[in-house]
Short mmCIF file of C-alpha atoms in Angstrom, two decimals:
data_model
loop_
_atom_site.label_atom_id
_atom_site.label_comp_id
_atom_site.label_asym_id
_atom_site.label_seq_id
_atom_site.Cartn_x
_atom_site.Cartn_y
_atom_site.Cartn_z
CA LEU A 24 84.59 57.29 115.36
CA LYS A 25 80.87 55.27 115.70
CA LYS A 26 78.88 55.27 113.27
CA GLY A 27 76.61 58.76 112.51
CA THR A 28 79.65 61.02 114.47
CA LYS A 29 79.28 64.01 113.25
CA ILE A 30 83.01 65.41 113.58
CA ALA A 31 84.49 69.49 112.83
CA ILE A 32 88.42 69.01 111.36
CA PHE A 33 90.47 71.65 112.81
CA GLY A 34 94.47 72.82 111.07
CA LYS A 35 95.41 73.51 107.72
CA ALA A 36 97.17 69.91 108.00
CA GLN A 37 94.30 68.33 106.63
CA ILE A 38 94.23 70.08 103.76
CA ASP A 39 98.07 70.53 103.56
CA TYR A 40 98.83 66.82 103.69
CA VAL A 41 102.67 66.15 104.29
CA LYS A 42 103.46 62.64 101.81
CA GLY A 43 106.80 62.54 102.19
CA GLY A 44 109.83 64.28 103.28
CA GLY A 45 112.44 66.75 101.39
CA GLY A 46 115.60 65.57 100.23
CA SER A 47 115.90 61.92 99.84
CA GLY A 48 112.90 61.32 101.65
CA VAL A 49 111.24 63.41 98.22
CA ALA A 50 108.33 60.81 96.97
CA PHE A 51 107.00 61.77 93.89
CA SER A 52 103.03 60.23 92.83
CA ALA A 53 100.41 60.25 90.48
CA TYR A 54 98.04 62.10 93.09
CA VAL A 55 97.63 62.82 96.91
CA ARG A 56 94.45 61.92 99.42
CA ASN A 57 94.43 64.80 101.82
CA ILE A 58 93.17 63.76 105.27
CA TYR A 59 89.80 65.77 104.67
CA ASP A 60 89.68 63.41 101.43
CA GLY A 61 90.22 60.53 103.14
CA LEU A 62 88.26 61.43 106.39
CA LYS A 63 85.43 62.14 103.13
CA GLN A 64 85.81 58.60 102.34
CA LYS A 65 84.32 56.96 105.13
CA ASN A 66 80.30 56.48 104.36
CA ASP A 67 79.94 56.22 108.41
CA ILE A 68 80.35 59.94 109.49
CA GLU A 69 79.38 63.54 108.04
CA ILE A 70 81.73 66.11 108.10
CA PHE A 71 81.54 69.67 108.95
CA ASP A 72 82.36 70.50 105.30
CA ALA A 73 82.42 74.57 105.87
CA LEU A 74 84.46 73.92 108.26
CA SER A 75 87.45 72.26 106.15
CA LEU A 76 86.58 74.15 102.64
CA TYR A 77 87.73 77.52 104.84
CA TYR A 78 91.25 75.39 105.12
CA VAL A 79 90.68 74.63 101.29
CA ASP A 80 90.78 78.38 100.60
CA TYR A 81 93.75 79.14 103.15
CA VAL A 82 96.15 76.45 101.73
CA ASN A 83 95.56 77.29 98.30
CA GLN A 84 96.17 81.45 98.21
CA GLN A 85 98.80 80.64 101.02
CA LEU A 86 100.31 77.79 97.86
CA LYS A 87 99.71 80.47 95.70
CA ASN A 88 102.11 83.21 97.31
CA ASN A 89 104.68 80.80 96.97
CA GLY A 90 103.67 78.77 100.40
CA TRP A 91 105.21 75.49 100.98
CA ASN A 92 103.81 72.00 101.26
CA GLY A 93 104.27 71.37 104.86
CA LEU A 94 105.87 74.72 105.67
CA LEU A 95 102.72 77.31 106.03
CA THR A 96 101.26 79.00 108.92
CA GLU A 97 98.27 78.16 111.13
CA PRO A 98 94.88 80.19 110.63
CA GLU A 99 93.31 81.88 112.88
CA VAL A 100 90.35 79.63 113.55
CA ASP A 101 86.92 81.99 112.16
CA HIS A 102 84.41 82.32 114.80
CA ASN A 103 81.66 82.20 112.96
CA LEU A 104 83.01 78.80 111.80
CA LEU A 105 83.50 77.79 115.56
CA LYS A 106 79.66 78.65 116.55
CA ALA A 107 78.77 76.82 113.46
CA ALA A 108 81.13 73.46 114.19
CA LYS A 109 80.27 73.49 117.53
CA GLU A 110 76.61 73.70 116.86
CA PHE A 111 77.29 70.45 113.73
CA ALA A 112 80.06 68.12 115.92
CA ASP A 113 80.27 65.65 118.24
CA VAL A 114 83.43 65.43 117.73
CA ALA A 115 86.29 67.90 116.82
CA ILE A 116 89.95 66.67 115.29
CA ILE A 117 92.95 68.71 115.39
CA THR A 118 95.79 68.06 112.63
CA ILE A 119 99.32 69.21 112.99
CA ASN A 120 101.83 68.54 110.44
CA ARG A 121 106.05 68.96 110.50
CA PHE A 122 107.87 68.84 106.93
CA SER A 123 111.26 67.14 107.24
CA ALA A 124 114.07 67.00 105.26
CA GLU A 125 117.92 67.33 105.66
CA GLU A 126 119.28 70.70 107.91
CA VAL A 127 115.20 71.31 109.28
CA ASP A 128 116.39 69.91 111.97
CA ARG A 129 114.32 70.78 115.85
CA LYS A 130 115.93 71.46 119.12
CA ASN A 131 113.99 71.65 122.52
CA ASP A 132 115.19 74.93 123.71
CA GLY A 133 112.25 76.87 123.48
CA THR A 134 113.67 78.20 120.33
CA ASP A 135 111.98 75.87 117.84
CA ALA A 136 107.99 76.64 117.48
CA TYR A 137 108.73 73.53 114.69
CA PHE A 138 108.99 71.18 117.40
CA GLU A 139 107.19 72.53 119.38
CA LEU A 140 103.55 73.83 118.30
CA SER A 141 103.71 77.83 117.13
CA GLN A 142 101.66 79.91 118.99
CA GLN A 143 98.95 79.77 115.97
CA GLU A 144 98.66 76.34 116.69
CA LYS A 145 98.65 76.78 120.47
CA ALA A 146 95.93 79.13 119.88
CA MET A 147 94.10 76.69 117.78
CA VAL A 148 94.16 73.96 119.91
CA LYS A 149 92.91 75.98 123.05
CA THR A 150 90.23 77.11 120.95
CA VAL A 151 89.14 73.58 119.84
CA THR A 152 89.26 72.06 124.26
CA ASP A 153 88.01 75.05 125.39
CA ASN A 154 84.67 74.63 122.87
CA PHE A 155 84.85 71.03 122.03
CA ASP A 156 83.92 67.97 125.02
CA LYS A 157 85.65 64.99 122.79
CA VAL A 158 88.76 66.07 120.86
CA ILE A 159 91.15 64.18 118.80
CA VAL A 160 94.93 64.90 117.07
CA LEU A 161 95.89 64.15 114.09
CA ILE A 162 99.68 64.00 113.93
CA ASN A 163 101.24 63.96 109.90
CA SER A 164 104.93 64.26 110.81
CA GLY A 165 107.83 62.82 109.42
CA ALA A 166 109.99 63.05 112.74
CA MET A 167 109.88 63.36 116.21
CA ILE A 168 108.09 67.09 117.42
CA ASP A 169 106.93 67.86 121.08
CA THR A 170 103.37 65.79 122.40
CA SER A 171 103.63 67.16 125.61
CA TRP A 172 100.95 69.82 124.32
CA PHE A 173 98.38 67.10 124.13
CA ALA A 174 99.96 64.37 126.41
CA ASP A 175 99.30 66.54 129.44
CA ASN A 176 95.77 68.01 128.21
CA GLU A 177 93.18 66.00 129.70
CA LYS A 178 90.57 67.79 127.35
CA ILE A 179 92.02 65.35 124.19
CA ASP A 180 90.73 62.23 123.89
CA SER A 181 92.70 60.68 121.86
CA ALA A 182 96.10 60.53 118.94
CA LEU A 183 97.16 59.08 116.07
CA MET A 184 100.79 60.14 114.62
CA ILE A 185 99.80 59.13 110.82
CA TRP A 186 103.19 59.92 110.00
CA GLN A 187 104.29 60.48 105.99
CA GLY A 188 101.74 58.35 104.60
CA GLY A 189 102.17 58.63 101.23
CA MET A 190 99.70 59.27 98.28
CA GLU A 191 96.44 57.82 100.21
#
């Protein structure tokens, strides 16, 4: 991203950051800096905060209602925020996450929305790619995930597997 780039970050994974796995992959830390927080520390880009704060509210509400970090469903993109983000941003960033643990196996049989994108994630990706010319994907996962959805999509410029990077 060039200095001065304006970005809009889509997806609950920007807030619902998975720092480590479950079971033997549990990672305890004093704090966790999520994707949104990390990008906010870059002084040379501008973030459309209203969209990210929508995801903050959504994730906080889901966690209060016994949701699990890394296992929350993807919310629908708010149309008013989408319109404002489109007017503001030069680049859209799509965030996808997956929690990993024992007995959270992924299958490639067309029935596993954990290996593949869920219907809600597919809808979010389509909304973003239909509305932005420049799109970046960040995948926060500690295990394999289907990547054909962006590898075969000419509207997605780049993708980065950020794994489960710990507290930072």
